[in-house]
Coordinates of C-alpha atoms in Angstrom, one line a residue:
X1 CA 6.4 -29.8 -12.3
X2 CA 10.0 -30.3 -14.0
X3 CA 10.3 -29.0 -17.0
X4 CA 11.1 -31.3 -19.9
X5 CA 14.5 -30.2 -20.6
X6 CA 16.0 -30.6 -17.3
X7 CA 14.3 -33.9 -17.2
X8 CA 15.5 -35.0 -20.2
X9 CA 19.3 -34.2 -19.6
X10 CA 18.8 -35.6 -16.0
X11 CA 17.5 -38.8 -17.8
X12 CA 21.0 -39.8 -19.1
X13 CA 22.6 -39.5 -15.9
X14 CA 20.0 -41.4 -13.4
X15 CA 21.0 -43.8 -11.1
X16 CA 25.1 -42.1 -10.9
X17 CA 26.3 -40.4 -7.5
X18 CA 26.4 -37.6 -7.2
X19 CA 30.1 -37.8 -7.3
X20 CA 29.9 -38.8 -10.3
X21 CA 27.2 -36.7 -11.5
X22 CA 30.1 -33.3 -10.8
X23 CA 32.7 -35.4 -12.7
X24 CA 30.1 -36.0 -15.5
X25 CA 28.6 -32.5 -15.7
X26 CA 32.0 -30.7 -15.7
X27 CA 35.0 -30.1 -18.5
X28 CA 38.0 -28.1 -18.2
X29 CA 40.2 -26.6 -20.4
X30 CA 43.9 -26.0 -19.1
X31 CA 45.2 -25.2 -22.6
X32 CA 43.7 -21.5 -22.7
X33 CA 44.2 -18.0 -23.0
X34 CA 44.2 -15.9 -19.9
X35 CA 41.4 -13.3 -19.4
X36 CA 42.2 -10.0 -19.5
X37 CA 42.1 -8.4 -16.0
X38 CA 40.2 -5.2 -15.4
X39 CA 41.9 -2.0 -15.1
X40 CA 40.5 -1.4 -11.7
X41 CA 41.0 -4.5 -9.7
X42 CA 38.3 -5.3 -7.1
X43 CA 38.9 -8.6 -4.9
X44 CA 37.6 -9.7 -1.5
X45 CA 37.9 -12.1 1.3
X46 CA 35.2 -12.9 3.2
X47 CA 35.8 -15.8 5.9
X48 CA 33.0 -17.5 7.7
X49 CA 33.8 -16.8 11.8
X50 CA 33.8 -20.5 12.4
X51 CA 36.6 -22.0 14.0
X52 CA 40.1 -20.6 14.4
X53 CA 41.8 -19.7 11.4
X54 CA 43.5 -22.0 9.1
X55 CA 46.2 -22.0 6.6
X56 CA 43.6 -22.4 3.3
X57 CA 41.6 -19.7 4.8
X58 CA 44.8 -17.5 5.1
X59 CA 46.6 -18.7 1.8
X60 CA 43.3 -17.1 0.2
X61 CA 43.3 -14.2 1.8
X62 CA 47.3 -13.3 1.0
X63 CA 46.3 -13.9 -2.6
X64 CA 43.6 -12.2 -3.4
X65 CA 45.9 -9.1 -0.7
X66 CA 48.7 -9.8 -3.5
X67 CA 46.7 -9.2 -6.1
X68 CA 45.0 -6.2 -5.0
X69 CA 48.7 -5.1 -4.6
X70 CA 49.8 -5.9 -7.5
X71 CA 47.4 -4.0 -9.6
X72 CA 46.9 -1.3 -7.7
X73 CA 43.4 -2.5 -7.3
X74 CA 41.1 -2.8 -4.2
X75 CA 40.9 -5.1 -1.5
X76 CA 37.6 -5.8 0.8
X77 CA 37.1 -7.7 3.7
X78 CA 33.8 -8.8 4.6
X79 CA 32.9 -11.7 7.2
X80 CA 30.1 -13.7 6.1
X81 CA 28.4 -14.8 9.5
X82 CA 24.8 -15.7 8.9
X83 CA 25.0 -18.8 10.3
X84 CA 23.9 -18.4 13.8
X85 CA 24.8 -21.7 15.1
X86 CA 28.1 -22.0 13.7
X87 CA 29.4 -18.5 13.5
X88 CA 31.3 -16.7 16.6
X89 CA 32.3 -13.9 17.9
X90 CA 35.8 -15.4 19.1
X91 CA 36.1 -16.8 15.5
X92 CA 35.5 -13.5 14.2
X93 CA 38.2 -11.9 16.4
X94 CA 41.1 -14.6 15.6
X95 CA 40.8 -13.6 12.2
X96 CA 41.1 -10.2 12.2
X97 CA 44.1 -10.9 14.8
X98 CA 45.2 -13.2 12.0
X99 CA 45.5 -10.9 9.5
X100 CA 46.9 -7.8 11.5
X101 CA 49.7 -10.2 12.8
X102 CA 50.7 -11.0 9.1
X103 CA 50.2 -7.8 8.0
X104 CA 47.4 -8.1 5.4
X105 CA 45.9 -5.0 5.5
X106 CA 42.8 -4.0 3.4
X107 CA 41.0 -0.6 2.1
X108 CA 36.9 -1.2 2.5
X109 CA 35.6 -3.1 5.0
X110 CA 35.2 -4.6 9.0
X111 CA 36.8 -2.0 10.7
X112 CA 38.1 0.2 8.0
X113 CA 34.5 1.2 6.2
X114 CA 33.7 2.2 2.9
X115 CA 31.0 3.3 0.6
X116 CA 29.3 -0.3 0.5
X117 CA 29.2 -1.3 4.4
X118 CA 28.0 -2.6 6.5
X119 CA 30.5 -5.2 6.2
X120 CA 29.3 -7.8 8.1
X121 CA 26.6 -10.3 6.6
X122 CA 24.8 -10.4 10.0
X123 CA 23.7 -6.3 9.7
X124 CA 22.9 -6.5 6.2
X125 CA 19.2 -8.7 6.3
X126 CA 17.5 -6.2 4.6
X127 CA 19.6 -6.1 1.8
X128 CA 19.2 -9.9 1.1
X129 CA 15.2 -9.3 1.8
X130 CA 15.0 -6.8 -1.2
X131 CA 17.3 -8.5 -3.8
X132 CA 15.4 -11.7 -2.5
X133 CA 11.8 -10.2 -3.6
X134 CA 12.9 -8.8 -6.6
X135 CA 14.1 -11.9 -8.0
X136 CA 11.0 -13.5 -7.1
X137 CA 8.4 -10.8 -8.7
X138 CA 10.4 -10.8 -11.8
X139 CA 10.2 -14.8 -12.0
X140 CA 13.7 -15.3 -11.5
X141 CA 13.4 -16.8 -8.3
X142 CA 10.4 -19.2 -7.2
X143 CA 8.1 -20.7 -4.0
X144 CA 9.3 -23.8 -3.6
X145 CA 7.5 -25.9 -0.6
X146 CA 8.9 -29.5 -1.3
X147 CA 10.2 -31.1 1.9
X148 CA 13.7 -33.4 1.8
X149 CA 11.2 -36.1 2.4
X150 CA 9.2 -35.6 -0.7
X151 CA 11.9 -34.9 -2.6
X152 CA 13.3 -38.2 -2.1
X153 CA 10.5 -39.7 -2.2
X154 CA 9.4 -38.9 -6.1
X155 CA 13.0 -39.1 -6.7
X156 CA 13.0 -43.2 -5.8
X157 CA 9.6 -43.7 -7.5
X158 CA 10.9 -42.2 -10.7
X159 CA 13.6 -44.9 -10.2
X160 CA 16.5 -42.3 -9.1
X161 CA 18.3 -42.5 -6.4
X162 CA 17.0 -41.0 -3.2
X163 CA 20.0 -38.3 -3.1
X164 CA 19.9 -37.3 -6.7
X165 CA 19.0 -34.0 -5.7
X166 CA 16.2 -31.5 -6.5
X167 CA 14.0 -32.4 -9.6
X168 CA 11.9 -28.6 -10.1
X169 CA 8.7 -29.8 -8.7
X170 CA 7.4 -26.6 -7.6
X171 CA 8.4 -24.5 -10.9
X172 CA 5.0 -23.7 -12.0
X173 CA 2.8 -24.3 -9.5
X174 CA 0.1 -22.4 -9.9
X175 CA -1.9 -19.9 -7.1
X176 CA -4.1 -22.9 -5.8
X177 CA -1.6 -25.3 -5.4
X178 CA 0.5 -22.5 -3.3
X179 CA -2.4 -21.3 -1.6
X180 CA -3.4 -25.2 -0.4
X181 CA 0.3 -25.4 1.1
X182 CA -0.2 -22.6 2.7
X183 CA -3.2 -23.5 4.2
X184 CA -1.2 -26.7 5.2
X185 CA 1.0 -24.4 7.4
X186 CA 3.6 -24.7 5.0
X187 CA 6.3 -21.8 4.4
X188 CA 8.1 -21.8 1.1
X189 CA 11.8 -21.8 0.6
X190 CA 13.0 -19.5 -2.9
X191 CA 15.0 -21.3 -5.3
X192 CA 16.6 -19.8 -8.4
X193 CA 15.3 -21.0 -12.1
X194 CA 18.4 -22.5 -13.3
X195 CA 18.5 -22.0 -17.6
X196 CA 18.4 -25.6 -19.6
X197 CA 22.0 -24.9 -21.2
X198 CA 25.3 -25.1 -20.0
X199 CA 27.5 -22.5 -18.4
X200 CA 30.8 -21.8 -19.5
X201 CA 33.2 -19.6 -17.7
X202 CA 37.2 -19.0 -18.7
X203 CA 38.8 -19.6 -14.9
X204 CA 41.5 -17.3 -14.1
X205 CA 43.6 -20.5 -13.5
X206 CA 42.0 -23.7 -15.1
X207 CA 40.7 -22.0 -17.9
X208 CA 37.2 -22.6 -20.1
X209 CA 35.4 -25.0 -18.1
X210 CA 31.7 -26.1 -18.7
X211 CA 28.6 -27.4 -16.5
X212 CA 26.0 -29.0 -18.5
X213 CA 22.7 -28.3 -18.9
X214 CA 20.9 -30.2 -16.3
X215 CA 23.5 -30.7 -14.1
X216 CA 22.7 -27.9 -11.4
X217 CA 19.4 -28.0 -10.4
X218 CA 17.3 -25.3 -9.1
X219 CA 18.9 -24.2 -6.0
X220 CA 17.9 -22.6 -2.8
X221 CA 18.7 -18.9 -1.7
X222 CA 16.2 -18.4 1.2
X223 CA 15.1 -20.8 3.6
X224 CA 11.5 -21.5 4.5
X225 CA 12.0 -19.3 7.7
X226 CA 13.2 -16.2 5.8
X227 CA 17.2 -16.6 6.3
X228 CA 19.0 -15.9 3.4
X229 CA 21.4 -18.6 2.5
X230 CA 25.0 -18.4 1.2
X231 CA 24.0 -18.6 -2.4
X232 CA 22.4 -15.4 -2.5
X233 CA 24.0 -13.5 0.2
X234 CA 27.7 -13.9 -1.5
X235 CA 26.8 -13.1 -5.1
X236 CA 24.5 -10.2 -3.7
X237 CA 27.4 -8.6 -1.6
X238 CA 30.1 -9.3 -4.6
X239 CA 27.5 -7.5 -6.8
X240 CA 26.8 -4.5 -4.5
X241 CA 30.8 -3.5 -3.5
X242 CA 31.7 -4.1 -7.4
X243 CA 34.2 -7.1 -6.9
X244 CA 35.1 -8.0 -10.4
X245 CA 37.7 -10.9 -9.3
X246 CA 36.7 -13.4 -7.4
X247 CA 39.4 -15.4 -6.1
X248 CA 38.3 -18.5 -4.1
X249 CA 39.2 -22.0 -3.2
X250 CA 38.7 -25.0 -5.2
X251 CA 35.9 -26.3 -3.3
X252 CA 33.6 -23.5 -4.4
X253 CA 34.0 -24.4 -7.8
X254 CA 30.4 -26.8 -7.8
X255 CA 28.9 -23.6 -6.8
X256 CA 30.4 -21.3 -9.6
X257 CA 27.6 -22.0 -12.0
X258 CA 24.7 -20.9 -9.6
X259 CA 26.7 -18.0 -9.1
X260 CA 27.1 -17.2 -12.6
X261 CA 23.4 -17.7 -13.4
X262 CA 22.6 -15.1 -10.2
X263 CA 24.9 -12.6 -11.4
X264 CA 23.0 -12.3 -14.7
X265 CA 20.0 -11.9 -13.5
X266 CA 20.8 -9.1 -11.1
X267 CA 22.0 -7.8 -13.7
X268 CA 19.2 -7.8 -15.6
X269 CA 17.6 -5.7 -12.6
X270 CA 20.3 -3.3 -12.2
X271 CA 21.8 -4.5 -9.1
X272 CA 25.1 -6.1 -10.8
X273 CA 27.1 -4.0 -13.0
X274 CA 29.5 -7.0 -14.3
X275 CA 30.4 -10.3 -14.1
X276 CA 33.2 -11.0 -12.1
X277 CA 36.2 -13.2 -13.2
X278 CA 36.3 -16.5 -11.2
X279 CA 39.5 -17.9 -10.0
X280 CA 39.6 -21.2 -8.2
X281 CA 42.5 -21.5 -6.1
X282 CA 43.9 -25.6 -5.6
X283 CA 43.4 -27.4 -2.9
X284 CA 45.8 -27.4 0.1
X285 CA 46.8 -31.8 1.0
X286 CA 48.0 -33.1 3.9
X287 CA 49.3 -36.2 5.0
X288 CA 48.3 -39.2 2.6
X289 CA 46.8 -37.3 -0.5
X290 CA 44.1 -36.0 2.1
X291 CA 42.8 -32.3 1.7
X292 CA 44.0 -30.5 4.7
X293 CA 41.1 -30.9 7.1
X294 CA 40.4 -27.5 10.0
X295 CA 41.6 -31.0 12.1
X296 CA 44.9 -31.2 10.9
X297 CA 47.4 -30.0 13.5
X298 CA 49.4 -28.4 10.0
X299 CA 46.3 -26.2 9.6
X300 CA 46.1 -24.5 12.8
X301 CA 47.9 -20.8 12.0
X302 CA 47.9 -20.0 15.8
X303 CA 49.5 -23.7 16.3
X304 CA 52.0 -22.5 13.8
X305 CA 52.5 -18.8 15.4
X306 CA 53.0 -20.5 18.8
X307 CA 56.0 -23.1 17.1
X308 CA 57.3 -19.7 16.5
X309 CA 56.7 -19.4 12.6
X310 CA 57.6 -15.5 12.5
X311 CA 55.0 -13.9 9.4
X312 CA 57.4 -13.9 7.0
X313 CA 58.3 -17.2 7.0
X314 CA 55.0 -18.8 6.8
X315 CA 53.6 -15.9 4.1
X316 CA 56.0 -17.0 1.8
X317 CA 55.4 -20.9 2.2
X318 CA 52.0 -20.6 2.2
X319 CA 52.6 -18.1 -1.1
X320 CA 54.4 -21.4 -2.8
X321 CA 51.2 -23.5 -2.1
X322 CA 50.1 -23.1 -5.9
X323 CA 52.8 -20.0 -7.6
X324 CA 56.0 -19.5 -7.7
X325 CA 58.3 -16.3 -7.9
X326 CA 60.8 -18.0 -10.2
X327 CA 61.9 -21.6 -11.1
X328 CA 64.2 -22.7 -8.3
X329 CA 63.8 -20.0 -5.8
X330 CA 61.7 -20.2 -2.4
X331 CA 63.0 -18.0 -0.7
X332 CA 61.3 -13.8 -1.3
X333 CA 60.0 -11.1 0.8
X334 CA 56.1 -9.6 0.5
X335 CA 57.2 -6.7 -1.2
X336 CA 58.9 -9.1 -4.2
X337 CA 55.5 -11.6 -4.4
X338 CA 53.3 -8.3 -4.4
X339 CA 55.6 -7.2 -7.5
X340 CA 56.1 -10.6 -9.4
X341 CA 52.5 -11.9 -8.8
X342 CA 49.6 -12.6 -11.0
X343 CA 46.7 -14.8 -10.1
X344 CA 46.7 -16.3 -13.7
X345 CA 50.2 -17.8 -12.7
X346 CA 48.7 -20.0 -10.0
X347 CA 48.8 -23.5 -10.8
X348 CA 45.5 -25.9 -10.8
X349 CA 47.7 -29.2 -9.3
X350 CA 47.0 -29.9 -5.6
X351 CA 49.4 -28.2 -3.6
X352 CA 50.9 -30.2 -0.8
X353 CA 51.7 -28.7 3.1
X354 CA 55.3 -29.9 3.9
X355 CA 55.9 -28.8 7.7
X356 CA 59.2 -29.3 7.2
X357 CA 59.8 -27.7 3.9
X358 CA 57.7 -25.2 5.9
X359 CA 60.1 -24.9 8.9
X360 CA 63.5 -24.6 6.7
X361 CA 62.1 -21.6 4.9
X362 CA 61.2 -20.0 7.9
X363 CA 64.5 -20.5 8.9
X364 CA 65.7 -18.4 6.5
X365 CA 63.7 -15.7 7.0
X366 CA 64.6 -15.6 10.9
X367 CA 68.4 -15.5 9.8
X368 CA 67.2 -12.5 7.3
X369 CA 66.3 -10.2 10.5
X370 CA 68.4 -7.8 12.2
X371 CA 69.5 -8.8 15.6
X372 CA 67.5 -6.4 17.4
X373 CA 64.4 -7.0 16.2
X374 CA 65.0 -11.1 16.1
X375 CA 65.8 -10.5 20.2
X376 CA 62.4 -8.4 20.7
X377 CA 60.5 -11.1 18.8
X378 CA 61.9 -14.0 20.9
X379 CA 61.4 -12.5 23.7
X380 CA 57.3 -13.5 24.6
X381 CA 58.5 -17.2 24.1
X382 CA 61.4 -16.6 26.2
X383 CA 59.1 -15.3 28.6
X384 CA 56.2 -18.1 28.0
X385 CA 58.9 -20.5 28.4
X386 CA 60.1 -19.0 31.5
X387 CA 63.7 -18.2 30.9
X388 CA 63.5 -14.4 31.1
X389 CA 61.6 -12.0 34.0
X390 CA 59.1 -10.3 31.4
X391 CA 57.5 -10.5 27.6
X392 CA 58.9 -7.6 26.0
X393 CA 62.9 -6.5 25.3
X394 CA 62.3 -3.2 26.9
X395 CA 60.8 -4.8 30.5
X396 CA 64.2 -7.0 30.8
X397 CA 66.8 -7.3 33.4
X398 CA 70.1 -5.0 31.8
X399 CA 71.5 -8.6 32.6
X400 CA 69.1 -9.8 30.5
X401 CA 69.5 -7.8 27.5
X402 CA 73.5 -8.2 27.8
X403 CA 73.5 -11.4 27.5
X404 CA 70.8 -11.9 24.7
X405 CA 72.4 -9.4 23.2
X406 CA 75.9 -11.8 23.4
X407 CA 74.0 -15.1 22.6
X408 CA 72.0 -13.2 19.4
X409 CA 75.2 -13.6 17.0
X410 CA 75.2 -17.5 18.6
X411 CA 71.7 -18.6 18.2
X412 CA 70.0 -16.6 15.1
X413 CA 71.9 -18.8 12.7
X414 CA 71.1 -22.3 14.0
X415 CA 67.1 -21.6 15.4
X416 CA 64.2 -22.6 12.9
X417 CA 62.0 -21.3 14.4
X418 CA 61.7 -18.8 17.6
X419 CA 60.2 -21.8 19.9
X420 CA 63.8 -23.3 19.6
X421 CA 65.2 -20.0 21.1
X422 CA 64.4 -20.5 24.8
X423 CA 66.1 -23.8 25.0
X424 CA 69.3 -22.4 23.0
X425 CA 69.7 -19.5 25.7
X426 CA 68.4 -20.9 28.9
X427 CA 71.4 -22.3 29.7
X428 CA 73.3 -19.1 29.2
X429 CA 70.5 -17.1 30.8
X430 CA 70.5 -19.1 33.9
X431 CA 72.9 -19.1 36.9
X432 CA 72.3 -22.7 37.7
X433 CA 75.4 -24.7 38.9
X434 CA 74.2 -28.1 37.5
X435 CA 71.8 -28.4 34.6
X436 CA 70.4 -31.9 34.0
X437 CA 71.3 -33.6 30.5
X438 CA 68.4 -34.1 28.5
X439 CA 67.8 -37.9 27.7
X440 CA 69.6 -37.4 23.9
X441 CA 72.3 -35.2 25.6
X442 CA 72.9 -38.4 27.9
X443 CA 74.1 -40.7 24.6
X444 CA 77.3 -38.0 24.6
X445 CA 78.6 -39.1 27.8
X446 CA 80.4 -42.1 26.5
X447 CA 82.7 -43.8 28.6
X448 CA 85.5 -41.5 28.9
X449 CA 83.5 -38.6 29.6
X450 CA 84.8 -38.7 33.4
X451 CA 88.2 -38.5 31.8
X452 CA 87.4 -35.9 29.5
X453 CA 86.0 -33.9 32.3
X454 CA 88.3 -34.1 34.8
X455 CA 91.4 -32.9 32.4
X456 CA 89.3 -30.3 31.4
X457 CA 88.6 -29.2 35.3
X458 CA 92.4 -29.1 35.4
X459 CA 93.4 -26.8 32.8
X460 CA 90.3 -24.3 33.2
X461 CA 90.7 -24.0 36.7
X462 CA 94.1 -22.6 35.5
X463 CA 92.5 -20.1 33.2
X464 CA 92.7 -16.4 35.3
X465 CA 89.2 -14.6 34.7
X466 CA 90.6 -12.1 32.9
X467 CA 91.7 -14.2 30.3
X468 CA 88.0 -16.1 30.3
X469 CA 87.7 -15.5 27.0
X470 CA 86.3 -17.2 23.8
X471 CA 89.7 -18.2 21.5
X472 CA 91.4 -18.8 25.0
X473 CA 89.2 -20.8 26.3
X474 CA 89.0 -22.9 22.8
X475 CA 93.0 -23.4 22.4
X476 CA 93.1 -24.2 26.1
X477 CA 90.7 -26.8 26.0
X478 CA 91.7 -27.7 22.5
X479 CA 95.7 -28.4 24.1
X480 CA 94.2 -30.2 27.1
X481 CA 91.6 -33.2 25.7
X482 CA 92.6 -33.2 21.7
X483 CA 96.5 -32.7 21.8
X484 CA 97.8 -34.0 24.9
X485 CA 94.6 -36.2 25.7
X486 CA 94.4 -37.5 22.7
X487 CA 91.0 -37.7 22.2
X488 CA 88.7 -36.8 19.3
X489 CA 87.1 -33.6 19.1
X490 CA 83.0 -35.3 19.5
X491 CA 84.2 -37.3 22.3
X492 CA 86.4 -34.2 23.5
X493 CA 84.4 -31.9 24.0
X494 CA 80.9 -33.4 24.2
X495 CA 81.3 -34.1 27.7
X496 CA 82.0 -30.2 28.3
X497 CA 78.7 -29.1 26.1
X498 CA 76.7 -31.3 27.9
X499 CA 77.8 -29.6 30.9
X500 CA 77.5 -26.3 29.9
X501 CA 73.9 -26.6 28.3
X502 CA 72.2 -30.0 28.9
X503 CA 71.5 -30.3 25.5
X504 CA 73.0 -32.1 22.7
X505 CA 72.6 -28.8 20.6
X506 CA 73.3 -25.9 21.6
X507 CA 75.1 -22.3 20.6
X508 CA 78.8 -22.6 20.1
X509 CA 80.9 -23.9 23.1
X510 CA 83.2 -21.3 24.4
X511 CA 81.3 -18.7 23.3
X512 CA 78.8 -20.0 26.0
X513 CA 81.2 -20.3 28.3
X514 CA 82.6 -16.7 27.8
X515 CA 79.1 -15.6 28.1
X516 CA 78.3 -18.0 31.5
X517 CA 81.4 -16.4 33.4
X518 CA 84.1 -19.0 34.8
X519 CA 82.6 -19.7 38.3
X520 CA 79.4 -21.1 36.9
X521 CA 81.2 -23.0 34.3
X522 CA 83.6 -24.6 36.4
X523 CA 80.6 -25.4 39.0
X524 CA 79.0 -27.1 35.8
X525 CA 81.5 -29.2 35.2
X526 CA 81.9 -30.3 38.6
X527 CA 78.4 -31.1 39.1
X528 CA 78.3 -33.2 36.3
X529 CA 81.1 -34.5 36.8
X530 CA 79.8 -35.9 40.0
X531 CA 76.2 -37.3 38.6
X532 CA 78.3 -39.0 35.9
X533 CA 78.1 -42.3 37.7
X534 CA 73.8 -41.9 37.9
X535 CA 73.5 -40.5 34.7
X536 CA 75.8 -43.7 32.7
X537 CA 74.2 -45.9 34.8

């Protein structure tokens, strides 16, 4: 039966969503002081395998890795995969792919070990089975056998709504009445006993806040057919490998209390040491004041890496989604954030994913790489996109490498991201003699275009090979359309761009053309020259 507390606090709240029930039942404090950490930091990140990996998922994982830096502390990583229908092996390995191609490493767990393994939820059922009885013989946990049916049934004859939740029916129910459901055929689920007062915690980043009494009821942590649920499985693991931070995401926050209520009672039996400090990170939006759904296309980080987002780039965007190094500046390496960051800086606001703030920051960081190593990263989309024989720097043509090596100076400056890369070199990389304009490449051939190009024929066909070369090919060209042709330099020498490239955009002209070799450029010309009259129309 319920006892007469909880029913008396649930009382004043009947007949209210449960939406509303949250909003009721919780206060915050922003105005606070910070906890103090402890000297020996201990955080973890422990994904569920169930999908592929998402920009909320990784944002939490970089800064619970930041903080581990930061302190010197600890960092575990654990995968939480007891839910057989939803959990996956392929999940499991695009995470840890995730986090070795951003480079968040960590010092106890899958694949690393440490004193506390296993490290998967999956291998550790016995564990969960022993907490699970202990809280049960020392009345911290109880059989409950209610059904969802019968719990929604007493909770419309009381005049609640059907959803209003658990109401502690089977709290004291004494050996006859367990022994008749069990001769029903009935298994019992074990639900925590929830204290009648409310629970207070100081958040690392929304400071004090408060659930009331009443407002959590008694909550399951083992289902009737033995598998441990979420709610004792996480605490229980936090407990056993010592994490003392918990860094999470705002949506965990409803579960905080139960978790709070857990850890003191295992450590009243000896299995918790402490009680961890909670952190709740802030959402992540999307379009339209939305939370970022696992749908989203701007969640996807494998979407992202195949856009060509290189790991620097998107770590330090997804790093501004809730902190900031300094006022006005975006733009840091990992090494700074690890030095400058401290969870209790993270701000509670919603955070909002800008693809395109996203995208100019990357930007940055591919113009902060050396040559080299921005040429050997390209390369496997230069090779997906099939402008180059193979996927790695070392497997191409020595034609190949030259000119990349020519075009790197060209391109690195004006690419956002290294999907852009293929279409900025394949014109240089290929020995075509007519390369199709793209549809906004056609709006450049304006009516004098046939002009343009023929004058421009004229006086490069006059250029000796050996002086094929960048300044000489600008002044002649420069002489021939904008000096003696008179015309403008757009209208000048769009025509001769849209020849050499197909593209409306592309790296600088007579560099290109230096790099392409004269033959081919003058065949270029020609060619388009001649499909002027199809192309205009």
């Amino acid at each position: 039966m319920a006892r007469a507390g909880t029913s008396a606090a649930r009382a004043t709240i009947d007949n209210m969503t449960e939406a509303a029930k949250t909003e009721e039942s919780v206060t915050e404090n922003h105005e606070h002081v910070k906890p103090e950490l402890p000297k020996d930091v201990r955080v973890r990140f422990c994904p569920s395998p169930t999908g592929i990996p998402h920009v909320g998922m990784v944002r939490t994982a970089l800064f619970n890795w930041s903080e581990a830096r930061h302190t010197g502390g600890t960092f575990v990583f654990r995968i939480e995969d007891t839910d057989a229908q939803r959990d996956s092996e392929e999940s499991f390995n695009q995470i840890i792919e995730a986090l070795q191609w951003l480079g968040i490493d960590w010092d106890e767990g899958v694949g690393v070990g440490g004193p506390d393994g296993p490290y998967r939820q999956s291998e550790r059922g016995e564990i969960y089975e022993n907490v699970a009885q202990k809280l049960l013989e020392a009345g911290y946990a109880y059989e409950s056998f209610s059904t969802s049916e019968e719990i929604e049934a007493r909770n419309e004859a009381a005049g609640r709504p059907k959803a209003f939740g658990y109401d502690g029916y089977d709290r004291n129910l004494t050996e006859e009445q367990k022994a008749a459901f069990r001769a029903e055929g009935r298994k019992p689920a074990l639900r925590i006993r929830m204290p009648d007062e409310d629970i207070t915690f100081n958040d690392l980043i929304r400071g004090d806040i408060t659930f009331k009494a009443g407002s959590v009821p008694d909550y399951v942590i083992v289902r009737p057919n033995g598998d441990p649920l979420y709610t004792l499985t996480n605490p229980v693991d936090d407990a056993l490998m010592r994490i003392n931070v918990v860094l999470r995401g705002e949506d965990l926050l409803s579960s905080t209390p139960r978790q709070i209520v857990l850890y003191r009672y295992l450590m009243e039996l000896g299995i918790a040491k402490e009680m961890p400090l909670f952190g709740h990170l802030p959402y992540v939006m999307g379009q339209g004041n939305k939370k970022l759904s696992k749908r989203d296309p701007e969640s996807n980080l494998f979407l992202h890496r195949e856009h060509g987002f290189i790991k620097e780039g998107l770590l330090n965007y997804l790093a501004l989604l809730g902190w900031s190094i300094a006022p006005d500046r975006d733009i840091f390496s990992m090494d700074e954030m690890v030095e400058k960051f401290d969870v209790r800086d993270v701000k509670a606001n919603p955070a909002r994913f800008d693809i395109d703030k996203a995208i100019s920051i990357n930007a940055e960081h591919i113009r902060m790489l050396e040559p080299l190593d921005f040429l050997e990263r390209s390369v496997p989309y230069l090779f997906r996109d099939g402008v180059v024989s193979a996927e790695s720097w070392d497997a191409l043509t020595d034609r190949e490498r030259e000119i990349l090596t020519a075009a790197a100076p060209l391109v690195q400056p004006r690419v956002r991201l290294l999907g852009e890369v293929a279409g900025m070199v394949g014109s240089l990389l290929s020995d075509a003699d007519y390369i199709a304009p793209e549809a906004d490449a056609k709006k450049q051939l304006k009516a004098s275009a046939g002009e343009v190009l023929d004058a421009a024929i004229a006086a490069l066909d006059a250029v000796p090979e050996s002086e094929w070369k960048t300044d000489n090919l600008h002044e002649t060209l420069n002489k021939a359309l904008v000096e003696d042709g008179g015309y403008k330099p757009r209208l000048a020498f769009g025509p001769v761009r849209v020849a050499m490239s197909g593209r409306r955009v592309s790296p600088p002209l007579f560099e290109s053309m230096e790099i392409v070799g004269k033959p081919v450029s003058i065949a270029r010309l020609r060619n388009l020259r001649e499909h002027l009259p199809e192309i205009q129309g």
